[in-house]
Tab-separated table of C-alpha atoms in Angstrom:
chain	number	residue	atom	x	y	z
A	10	MET	CA	-8.698	-13.088	-5.330
A	11	SER	CA	-6.442	-15.889	-4.416
A	12	ALA	CA	-7.202	-19.953	-4.717
A	13	GLY	CA	-5.569	-23.174	-4.286
A	14	ALA	CA	-5.507	-26.623	-3.005
A	15	PRO	CA	-4.501	-27.877	0.286
A	16	ARG	CA	-0.838	-28.318	0.386
A	17	GLY	CA	0.200	-32.172	-0.359
A	18	ALA	CA	-2.194	-32.466	-2.870
A	19	GLY	CA	-0.102	-33.289	-5.117
A	20	GLY	CA	2.572	-36.681	-5.181
A	21	GLU	CA	3.532	-36.488	-1.751
A	22	GLY	CA	-0.007	-36.713	-0.564
A	23	ARG	CA	-1.248	-39.694	-2.278
A	24	GLY	CA	2.480	-41.504	-0.710
A	25	ALA	CA	3.236	-43.494	2.134
A	26	GLY	CA	4.377	-40.190	3.646
A	27	GLY	CA	0.660	-38.626	3.298
A	28	LEU	CA	-1.320	-41.552	4.517
A	29	ARG	CA	1.262	-41.774	7.269
A	30	ALA	CA	-0.039	-38.032	8.107
A	31	SER	CA	-3.522	-38.837	7.836
A	32	LEU	CA	-2.890	-41.860	10.757
A	33	ALA	CA	-1.486	-39.405	12.648
A	34	GLY	CA	-4.111	-37.430	12.861
A	35	LEU	CA	-6.229	-39.943	15.088
A	36	THR	CA	-7.924	-38.237	17.811
A	37	THR	CA	-8.385	-39.602	21.127
A	38	ARG	CA	-11.175	-41.414	20.376
A	39	GLY	CA	-10.112	-42.568	17.289
A	40	ARG	CA	-7.181	-44.041	18.735
A	41	SER	CA	-9.015	-45.454	21.894
A	42	PHE	CA	-11.467	-47.493	18.912
A	43	LEU	CA	-8.208	-48.619	17.390
A	44	ALA	CA	-6.831	-50.211	20.587
A	45	ALA	CA	-10.329	-51.416	21.714
A	46	GLY	CA	-10.742	-53.081	18.443
A	47	VAL	CA	-7.042	-54.881	18.713
A	48	ALA	CA	-7.543	-55.919	22.226
A	49	ALA	CA	-10.821	-57.277	21.566
A	50	ALA	CA	-9.203	-59.384	18.632
A	51	LEU	CA	-6.669	-60.567	20.491
A	52	CYS	CA	-9.175	-61.743	23.612
A	53	ALA	CA	-11.166	-63.402	20.762
A	54	TYR	CA	-8.435	-65.179	19.096
A	55	VAL	CA	-7.747	-66.648	22.624
A	56	LEU	CA	-10.940	-67.465	23.901
A	57	GLY	CA	-11.988	-68.475	20.731
A	58	GLN	CA	-15.210	-66.322	20.739
A	59	GLY	CA	-15.915	-65.349	16.831
A	60	GLU	CA	-18.657	-63.031	17.716
A	61	LEU	CA	-16.126	-60.870	19.950
A	62	LEU	CA	-13.595	-61.048	16.711
A	63	ARG	CA	-16.329	-59.598	14.670
A	64	VAL	CA	-16.935	-56.347	17.191
A	65	GLY	CA	-12.985	-56.323	17.330
A	66	LEU	CA	-12.626	-55.921	13.363
A	67	LEU	CA	-15.619	-53.510	13.460
A	68	LEU	CA	-13.783	-51.106	16.493
A	69	ALA	CA	-10.475	-51.519	14.526
A	70	VAL	CA	-11.189	-50.793	10.802
A	71	LEU	CA	-13.840	-48.064	11.186
A	72	PRO	CA	-11.175	-45.408	12.237
A	73	LEU	CA	-8.894	-46.910	9.408
A	74	VAL	CA	-11.882	-46.262	7.092
A	75	CYS	CA	-12.175	-42.788	8.517
A	76	VAL	CA	-8.444	-42.146	7.765
A	77	LEU	CA	-8.611	-43.058	4.291
A	78	SER	CA	-11.827	-40.925	3.372
A	79	LEU	CA	-10.138	-37.752	5.142
A	80	HIS	CA	-7.141	-38.625	3.164
A	81	ARG	CA	-8.507	-38.819	-0.187
A	82	THR	CA	-11.222	-35.967	1.006
A	83	ARG	CA	-8.236	-33.712	1.683
A	84	HIS	CA	-7.320	-33.318	-1.854
A	85	ARG	CA	-10.488	-32.404	-3.507
A	86	VAL	CA	-11.407	-28.838	-1.602
A	87	SER	CA	-10.534	-25.660	-2.869
A	88	GLY	CA	-10.472	-22.117	-1.544
A	89	SER	CA	-10.184	-18.966	-2.642
A	90	ARG	CA	-9.724	-15.397	-0.781
A	91	ARG	CA	-10.874	-12.075	-1.770
A	92	LEU	CA	-9.717	-9.016	0.307
A	93	THR	CA	-12.001	-5.498	-0.449
A	94	PRO	CA	-10.139	-2.903	-0.607
A	95	MET	CA	-6.404	-4.239	-0.552
A	96	ARG	CA	-5.118	-0.608	0.343
A	97	VAL	CA	-6.599	0.972	3.529
A	98	PRO	CA	-5.676	3.833	5.772
A	99	ALA	CA	-4.921	3.448	9.187
A	100	GLY	CA	-7.856	2.767	11.489
A	101	SER	CA	-10.217	1.938	8.475
A	102	GLU	CA	-11.314	-1.562	8.119
A	103	ALA	CA	-11.002	-4.507	4.989
A	104	ARG	CA	-13.141	-7.253	4.354
A	105	VAL	CA	-12.137	-10.506	3.845
A	106	ARG	CA	-14.076	-13.215	2.073
A	107	LEU	CA	-13.360	-17.058	1.990
A	108	ARG	CA	-15.005	-19.617	-0.409
A	109	MET	CA	-14.541	-23.082	0.115
A	110	GLU	CA	-15.450	-25.653	-2.832
A	111	ASN	CA	-16.232	-29.077	-2.628
A	112	VAL	CA	-14.884	-30.446	-5.964
A	113	SER	CA	-14.986	-34.263	-5.350
A	114	ARG	CA	-18.036	-36.764	-5.621
A	115	LEU	CA	-18.247	-37.427	-1.764
A	116	PRO	CA	-19.653	-34.893	0.521
A	117	THR	CA	-17.119	-33.612	3.344
A	118	GLY	CA	-17.802	-34.181	7.066
A	119	LEU	CA	-17.185	-31.142	9.457
A	120	LEU	CA	-14.917	-28.512	8.232
A	121	MET	CA	-13.004	-25.891	10.324
A	122	LEU	CA	-11.745	-22.775	9.068
A	123	GLN	CA	-8.779	-20.861	10.089
A	124	ASP	CA	-6.801	-18.128	8.168
A	125	ARG	CA	-3.754	-16.388	9.398
A	126	VAL	CA	-3.235	-13.089	10.294
A	127	PRO	CA	-0.917	-11.049	12.254
A	128	TYR	CA	-1.681	-10.308	15.774
A	129	VAL	CA	-1.833	-6.412	14.752
A	130	LEU	CA	-5.004	-7.152	12.659
A	131	GLY	CA	-7.009	-8.635	15.342
A	132	PRO	CA	-7.894	-12.227	16.563
A	133	ARG	CA	-7.181	-15.218	14.380
A	134	PRO	CA	-10.880	-16.151	12.712
A	135	ARG	CA	-12.196	-19.791	12.861
A	136	PHE	CA	-15.029	-20.820	11.071
A	137	VAL	CA	-17.153	-24.320	11.000
A	138	LEU	CA	-18.540	-25.474	8.276
A	139	ASP	CA	-20.960	-28.014	8.365
A	140	ARG	CA	-21.333	-30.959	5.616
A	141	VAL	CA	-20.900	-29.788	2.316
A	142	GLU	CA	-22.248	-31.433	-0.528
A	143	PRO	CA	-20.686	-32.622	-3.992
A	144	GLY	CA	-20.058	-29.573	-5.592
A	145	GLY	CA	-20.807	-27.436	-3.130
A	146	ARG	CA	-19.994	-23.951	-1.738
A	147	ARG	CA	-19.383	-22.331	1.156
A	148	GLU	CA	-18.783	-18.652	2.062
A	149	VAL	CA	-17.812	-16.603	5.451
A	150	SER	CA	-16.176	-13.218	5.967
A	151	TYR	CA	-14.397	-11.326	8.599
A	152	ARG	CA	-13.008	-7.894	8.779
A	153	VAL	CA	-9.661	-6.498	9.742
A	154	ARG	CA	-8.457	-3.812	10.690
A	155	SER	CA	-4.975	-1.902	12.103
A	156	ASP	CA	-4.167	1.518	13.534
A	157	LEU	CA	-0.305	1.012	12.356
A	158	ARG	CA	0.570	1.246	8.688
A	159	GLY	CA	2.542	-1.049	6.858
A	160	ARG	CA	1.919	-4.280	4.681
A	161	TYR	CA	0.406	-7.209	6.528
A	162	PRO	CA	0.529	-11.157	4.862
A	163	LEU	CA	-2.995	-12.297	5.290
A	164	GLY	CA	-2.815	-16.502	5.328
A	165	PRO	CA	-2.173	-18.846	4.300
A	166	LEU	CA	-5.799	-20.394	4.700
A	167	GLN	CA	-5.689	-23.590	7.277
A	168	LEU	CA	-8.758	-26.256	6.673
A	169	ARG	CA	-9.073	-28.823	9.743
A	170	LEU	CA	-11.042	-31.759	8.301
A	171	THR	CA	-13.106	-34.213	10.959
A	172	ASP	CA	-15.155	-37.152	9.979
A	173	PRO	CA	-18.497	-37.678	11.519
A	174	PHE	CA	-17.739	-39.840	14.445
A	175	GLY	CA	-14.732	-37.623	15.462
A	176	LEU	CA	-12.435	-40.405	14.796
A	177	VAL	CA	-10.082	-38.244	12.969
A	178	GLU	CA	-8.670	-34.663	12.499
A	179	LEU	CA	-6.459	-33.600	9.541
A	180	THR	CA	-5.013	-30.220	9.729
A	181	ARG	CA	-3.524	-28.802	6.126
A	182	SER	CA	-2.351	-24.965	5.098
A	183	PHE	CA	-3.449	-23.931	1.381
A	184	SER	CA	-0.329	-22.435	-0.306
A	185	THR	CA	-1.630	-18.846	-1.271
A	186	TYR	CA	-2.028	-15.640	0.496
A	187	ASP	CA	-2.510	-12.096	0.233
A	188	THR	CA	-0.806	-8.681	1.165
A	189	LEU	CA	-2.901	-5.821	3.261
A	190	THR	CA	-1.294	-2.247	2.750
A	191	VAL	CA	-2.371	0.151	5.381
A	192	ILE	CA	-1.061	3.366	4.379
A	193	PRO	CA	-0.916	6.564	6.707
A	194	ARG	CA	-4.440	8.222	7.543
A	195	THR	CA	-4.605	11.614	5.485
A	196	GLU	CA	-6.509	14.733	5.838
A	197	VAL	CA	-8.608	16.542	3.488
A	198	LEU	CA	-6.500	19.951	3.553
A	199	PRO	CA	-8.114	23.247	2.653
A	200	PRO	CA	-7.452	24.924	-0.619
A	201	VAL	CA	-4.693	27.561	-0.581
A	202	ARG	CA	-2.683	29.191	-3.297
A	203	LEU	CA	0.644	27.571	-3.623
A	204	THR	CA	3.739	29.315	-4.283
A	205	GLY	CA	5.351	28.082	-7.102
A	206	GLU	CA	2.316	27.351	-9.185
A	207	THR	CA	2.603	27.637	-12.953
A	208	SER	CA	-0.996	28.050	-13.388
A	209	GLY	CA	-1.485	25.332	-15.743
A	210	TYR	CA	-4.832	24.733	-14.479
A	211	GLY	CA	-7.692	27.034	-12.780
A	212	ASP	CA	-8.357	30.563	-12.973
A	213	GLY	CA	-5.527	32.716	-15.014
A	214	SER	CA	-4.122	29.578	-16.799
A	215	ARG	CA	-0.688	29.927	-18.633
A	216	ARG	CA	0.012	28.359	-21.622
A	217	SER	CA	3.000	27.814	-23.698
A	218	LEU	CA	3.622	26.759	-26.962
A	219	ALA	CA	6.489	23.828	-27.886
A	220	LEU	CA	8.984	27.004	-29.206
A	221	ALA	CA	8.481	30.332	-29.123
A	222	GLY	CA	8.112	32.264	-32.388
A	223	ASP	CA	6.607	32.007	-35.708
A	224	ASP	CA	9.561	30.685	-37.279
A	225	ASP	CA	10.360	28.276	-34.577
A	226	VAL	CA	7.235	26.760	-34.409
A	227	ILE	CA	7.278	23.041	-34.624
A	228	PRO	CA	4.426	21.760	-37.402
A	229	ARG	CA	2.464	18.847	-37.492
A	230	GLY	CA	0.559	17.290	-40.252
A	231	TYR	CA	-3.277	18.357	-40.946
A	232	ARG	CA	-5.858	16.483	-39.696
A	233	ARG	CA	-9.388	16.592	-40.477
A	234	GLY	CA	-11.458	19.133	-38.063
A	235	ASP	CA	-8.134	21.287	-37.966
A	236	ASP	CA	-8.986	25.009	-38.023
A	237	LEU	CA	-7.530	26.250	-41.284
A	238	ARG	CA	-6.924	29.419	-39.817
A	239	ARG	CA	-3.961	27.475	-37.976
A	240	VAL	CA	-2.569	26.606	-41.465
A	241	HIS	CA	1.479	27.098	-41.479
A	242	TRP	CA	1.681	28.238	-44.968
A	243	ARG	CA	5.330	28.244	-44.682
A	244	SER	CA	6.331	24.485	-43.629
A	245	THR	CA	2.893	23.874	-46.122
A	246	ALA	CA	5.026	25.004	-48.996
A	247	ARG	CA	8.255	23.418	-47.657
A	248	TYR	CA	6.862	19.864	-47.582
A	249	GLY	CA	4.148	19.977	-50.032
A	250	GLU	CA	1.198	19.210	-47.485
A	251	LEU	CA	-1.087	21.347	-45.250
A	252	MET	CA	0.909	21.729	-41.793
A	253	VAL	CA	-0.570	23.140	-39.072
A	254	ARG	CA	0.658	24.813	-35.614
A	255	ARG	CA	0.812	22.492	-32.709
A	256	GLU	CA	-1.847	23.478	-30.243
A	257	GLU	CA	-0.923	25.398	-26.998
A	258	GLN	CA	-0.099	22.925	-24.211
A	259	PRO	CA	-0.706	23.590	-20.530
A	260	GLN	CA	2.416	23.293	-18.214
A	261	ARG	CA	2.172	21.412	-15.326
A	262	SER	CA	3.248	22.665	-12.036
A	263	ARG	CA	5.807	20.395	-10.332
A	264	ALA	CA	5.964	19.733	-6.556
A	265	THR	CA	8.307	17.717	-4.183
A	266	VAL	CA	7.229	16.164	-0.558
A	267	LEU	CA	10.177	15.721	1.080
A	268	LEU	CA	10.208	13.867	4.185
A	269	ASP	CA	12.805	13.324	6.926
A	270	THR	CA	13.641	9.747	7.936
A	271	ARG	CA	16.361	10.325	9.804
A	272	ALA	CA	16.418	8.066	13.323
A	273	VAL	CA	18.595	11.116	14.913
A	274	ALA	CA	15.940	13.479	13.940
A	275	PHE	CA	12.809	11.791	15.910
A	276	GLU	CA	12.199	10.417	19.185
A	277	GLY	CA	9.462	7.994	20.366
A	278	ALA	CA	7.464	5.125	18.515
A	279	GLY	CA	3.593	4.484	18.064
A	280	PRO	CA	0.770	6.406	16.245
A	281	ASP	CA	1.291	9.286	18.410
A	282	SER	CA	4.698	9.552	17.811
A	283	ALA	CA	6.294	12.696	15.918
A	284	PHE	CA	7.318	10.796	13.055
A	285	GLU	CA	3.940	9.165	12.324
A	286	TRP	CA	2.618	12.616	12.876
A	287	ALA	CA	5.289	13.499	9.671
A	288	VAL	CA	4.789	10.225	7.923
A	289	SER	CA	0.830	11.189	8.014
A	290	GLY	CA	1.404	14.924	6.920
A	291	ALA	CA	3.586	13.594	3.538
A	292	ALA	CA	0.772	11.688	2.550
A	293	SER	CA	-1.781	14.205	2.907
A	294	SER	CA	-0.053	16.820	1.129
A	295	LEU	CA	0.777	14.320	-2.108
A	296	VAL	CA	-3.411	13.423	-1.950
A	297	HIS	CA	-3.779	17.185	-1.749
A	298	LEU	CA	-1.455	18.276	-4.720
A	299	LEU	CA	-2.550	15.257	-7.003
A	300	GLU	CA	-5.654	16.285	-6.523
A	301	GLN	CA	-4.873	19.800	-7.842
A	302	GLY	CA	-3.323	18.935	-10.801
A	303	PHE	CA	0.287	18.747	-9.570
A	304	SER	CA	3.005	16.817	-10.910
A	305	VAL	CA	4.235	15.313	-7.409
A	306	ARG	CA	7.132	13.223	-6.088
A	307	LEU	CA	8.136	11.893	-2.920
A	308	LEU	CA	11.447	12.630	-1.648
A	309	THR	CA	13.629	11.039	1.465
A	310	ASP	CA	16.614	12.444	2.774
A	311	ALA	CA	18.377	9.337	1.614
A	312	GLY	CA	17.646	11.248	-1.820
A	313	THR	CA	15.151	8.445	-2.697
A	314	SER	CA	12.707	9.819	-5.367
A	315	VAL	CA	9.271	8.176	-5.841
A	316	PRO	CA	8.448	7.501	-8.467
A	317	GLY	CA	11.896	7.014	-9.868
A	318	ASP	CA	11.559	6.569	-13.490
A	319	GLY	CA	11.723	9.509	-15.686
A	320	SER	CA	12.258	12.846	-13.965
A	321	GLY	CA	11.028	11.421	-10.809
A	322	PHE	CA	7.667	13.368	-11.021
A	323	SER	CA	4.365	11.748	-11.720
A	324	SER	CA	2.333	12.300	-14.895
A	325	GLY	CA	-1.228	12.751	-15.611
A	326	GLY	CA	-4.021	10.491	-16.279
A	327	GLN	CA	-3.836	7.024	-15.354
A	328	GLU	CA	-0.326	7.391	-14.580
A	329	SER	CA	-0.637	9.892	-12.027
A	330	ALA	CA	-3.331	7.265	-10.092
A	331	GLU	CA	-0.398	4.719	-10.351
A	332	ALA	CA	2.393	6.944	-8.820
A	333	ALA	CA	0.094	8.144	-6.164
A	334	GLY	CA	-0.343	4.479	-5.448
A	335	LEU	CA	3.466	3.727	-5.256
A	336	MET	CA	4.073	6.983	-3.026
A	337	MET	CA	1.344	5.673	-0.688
A	338	ASP	CA	2.703	2.354	-0.523
A	339	THR	CA	6.130	3.603	-0.013
A	340	LEU	CA	4.813	5.656	3.033
A	341	ALA	CA	2.931	2.128	4.039
A	342	VAL	CA	6.101	0.803	4.709
A	343	VAL	CA	8.783	3.811	5.100
A	344	GLY	CA	10.730	3.281	8.539
A	345	HIS	CA	14.046	5.516	10.010
A	346	SER	CA	16.976	5.776	8.275
A	347	ASP	CA	20.833	5.329	9.112
A	348	GLY	CA	21.595	8.695	7.971
A	349	ALA	CA	23.195	11.718	9.812
A	350	GLY	CA	22.235	14.545	7.454
A	351	LEU	CA	20.245	15.926	4.692
A	352	SER	CA	23.147	16.414	1.747
A	353	ARG	CA	21.533	13.801	-0.294
A	354	ALA	CA	18.009	15.126	-0.040
A	355	TYR	CA	19.857	18.782	-1.381
A	356	ASP	CA	21.663	16.968	-4.205
A	357	ALA	CA	18.271	15.318	-5.280
A	358	VAL	CA	16.554	19.066	-5.025
A	359	ARG	CA	19.556	20.650	-7.140
A	360	SER	CA	19.082	18.059	-9.605
A	361	GLY	CA	15.549	18.843	-9.936
A	362	GLY	CA	15.179	14.875	-9.790
A	363	ASN	CA	16.946	13.944	-13.297
A	364	GLY	CA	20.310	14.223	-11.891
A	365	GLY	CA	21.046	16.828	-14.287
A	366	GLY	CA	19.160	19.892	-13.767
A	367	GLY	CA	16.904	21.285	-16.440
A	368	GLY	CA	13.905	18.882	-15.627
A	369	GLY	CA	12.803	19.819	-11.989
A	370	PHE	CA	12.936	22.970	-10.008
A	371	ALA	CA	15.648	24.863	-12.126
A	372	GLY	CA	13.444	24.247	-15.101
A	373	ALA	CA	10.800	26.972	-16.227
A	374	GLY	CA	12.754	29.371	-14.103
A	375	GLY	CA	12.634	27.296	-10.728
A	376	ASP	CA	8.506	27.322	-10.167
A	377	GLY	CA	8.688	24.149	-8.454
A	378	LEU	CA	7.047	23.810	-4.780
A	379	LEU	CA	8.575	21.995	-1.810
A	380	ILE	CA	6.746	21.120	0.948
A	381	ALA	CA	9.305	19.311	3.641
A	382	PHE	CA	8.778	17.583	6.677
A	383	PHE	CA	11.750	17.817	9.101
A	384	GLY	CA	12.808	16.221	12.472
A	385	ASP	CA	15.394	17.579	14.409
A	386	LEU	CA	17.671	20.323	12.973
A	387	ASP	CA	21.204	21.143	14.172
A	388	ASP	CA	22.838	24.527	13.036
A	389	VAL	CA	24.436	22.578	10.148
A	390	GLN	CA	21.317	20.818	8.862
A	391	THR	CA	19.387	24.097	9.470
A	392	GLU	CA	21.450	26.035	7.140
A	393	LEU	CA	21.262	22.862	4.664
A	394	ALA	CA	17.851	23.075	4.288
A	395	ALA	CA	17.797	26.914	4.014
A	396	LYS	CA	20.004	26.334	0.967
A	397	MET	CA	17.231	24.428	-0.799
A	398	ARG	CA	15.210	27.043	-1.089
A	399	VAL	CA	17.047	28.599	-4.137
A	400	ARG	CA	16.174	25.838	-6.178
A	401	CYS	CA	12.317	26.117	-5.958
A	402	GLY	CA	9.469	28.756	-6.579
A	403	GLY	CA	8.204	28.495	-3.162
A	404	ALA	CA	8.851	26.323	-0.241
A	405	VAL	CA	6.861	25.401	2.946
A	406	ALA	CA	8.663	23.481	5.974
A	407	PHE	CA	7.147	22.039	9.511
A	408	VAL	CA	9.635	21.273	12.014
A	409	LEU	CA	8.674	18.766	14.482
A	410	ASP	CA	11.527	19.072	17.468
A	411	SER	CA	11.591	16.057	19.780
A	412	ALA	CA	12.320	18.510	22.556
A	413	LEU	CA	9.058	20.191	21.762
A	414	TRP	CA	7.124	17.100	21.583
A	415	SER	CA	8.516	15.525	24.925
A	416	GLY	CA	7.953	18.843	26.965
A	417	ARG	CA	11.757	20.016	26.905
A	418	PRO	CA	13.145	23.125	26.486
A	419	SER	CA	13.243	23.471	22.485
A	420	ARG	CA	15.365	25.666	19.965
A	421	VAL	CA	12.752	24.896	17.149
A	422	GLU	CA	11.533	28.546	16.536
A	423	ALA	CA	15.514	29.619	16.081
A	424	ARG	CA	15.273	26.695	13.444
A	425	VAL	CA	11.800	27.820	12.075
A	426	GLY	CA	13.212	31.764	12.293
A	427	ARG	CA	16.152	30.914	10.093
A	428	LEU	CA	14.343	28.955	7.490
A	429	ARG	CA	11.909	32.127	7.231
A	430	ASP	CA	15.181	34.304	6.729
A	431	ALA	CA	16.050	32.221	3.661
A	432	GLY	CA	12.888	32.370	2.344
A	433	TRP	CA	10.681	29.922	3.840
A	434	THR	CA	7.245	29.479	4.783
A	435	ALA	CA	8.096	27.663	8.259
A	436	LEU	CA	5.957	26.532	10.905
A	437	ALA	CA	6.675	24.464	13.684
A	438	ALA	CA	4.382	21.242	14.597
A	439	PRO	CA	3.384	21.096	18.222
A	440	PRO	CA	2.030	17.533	19.342
A	441	GLY	CA	-1.700	17.211	18.926
A	442	VAL	CA	-2.094	19.748	16.109
A	443	ALA	CA	-3.882	18.688	13.623
A	444	PHE	CA	-2.059	19.140	10.109
A	445	GLY	CA	-4.948	20.619	8.008
A	446	GLU	CA	-5.152	23.518	10.803
A	447	LEU	CA	-1.184	23.652	10.473
A	448	TRP	CA	-1.783	23.734	6.484
A	449	ARG	CA	-4.360	26.463	6.707
A	450	GLN	CA	-1.831	28.690	8.754
A	451	ALA	CA	0.902	28.338	6.386
A	452	GLY	CA	-1.411	29.443	3.684
A	453	ASN	CA	-1.837	32.526	5.885
A	454	ALA	CA	1.530	33.230	7.030
A	455	PRO	CA	3.742	36.227	6.029
A	456	LEU	CA	6.281	35.718	3.315
A	457	GLY	CA	9.995	34.927	4.579
A	458	THR	CA	12.375	37.607	3.280
A	459	GLY	CA	14.200	36.841	-0.499
A	460	THR	CA	10.622	35.231	-1.824
A	461	SER	CA	9.052	35.976	-5.008
A	462	GLY	CA	5.529	35.022	-4.273
A	463	GLY	CA	3.439	33.457	-1.391
A	464	TRP	CA	0.112	31.926	-0.391
A	465	GLY	CA	-2.246	34.209	-1.083
């Protein structure tokens, strides 16, 4: 929701500069009335005709009265905009509702509204509102839609005021605007068992205590309703109050979605390009993993991790929803990087997201999951990508080769084979294939050599 008054509603609008701007809003009809009135007054003075002088004064004063009326009215019209939803997938529509309110004691004349929207969202909406009574409100709405992801400003709203005679026309802009975020398209992915899942959720869940061993359990104070069988008597004797063993906590599985954004790794542009396919696949993976209860982060070839606080992984509950929104907003505007290699991403994977190890894939026996979307890979980058598998409990790669997407001879199978030899579950992503189908194939793919688990 945004609201405000037209620009110029302050001191500038009430001064001589604002009045001159209002005089500049005289239409051709208004200027003709003014010129005719002046001419009639001059003729009446020369010819000594009093009645003609009154007619001339009427013709000249009427446009000036309309100017003063609109000059006052434009300060007393407020407007607001409501955008629902503010984040939509590419190809989906959002609705924009505009509300105009006459907060003056005088009725308005004809109002014409025009909202500024980028060309990619569709034609510029225009509305005509009849006379608005004092204190009255008018609401209109329009839809916007984009096939291209990004962040698009809506506004500011422009208001065109006219008088009933059509003598004056003023155009003013409101000061507020909203932003529509168009996120990548996502696909509903079929459930497959992921390597690297620390079954903290679902069947066969594995739980762990804060510290292992009876003597090493960190107790807490007794709370009403605690089971007396969990009383830790040694700590109770030490502290002089009832102490109980802490409850077992589920261990959340971790996953990293790596998106290769190197400009040298992709060719072409537009909704059907290989890069947009990779962005959409990364978005689908993030949504699916979050729904499966994973702690997820988004990583790029530049080593940037989203969310970037703490260990770089999303948490549960409301924080997970906020992290999901942040990652989708990042994918909405992600573009090509100037990097030539994957070394920064490799360092980020090795560090586990916190720069020091022990908080990411290296922790808990290296049971994290890595899902990567690679562009063109030469021999050096293929070897670097292969080494990323060592730090992960499971690794899945989707390779988009520019030659394959353009119909030229491709070496993508050799690159994919090298990744499989290193323990990746790797697939080439040809043009036109649905990501959901590749996801299913990855779940049924045979394990690469060197893996300790797989997708069942």
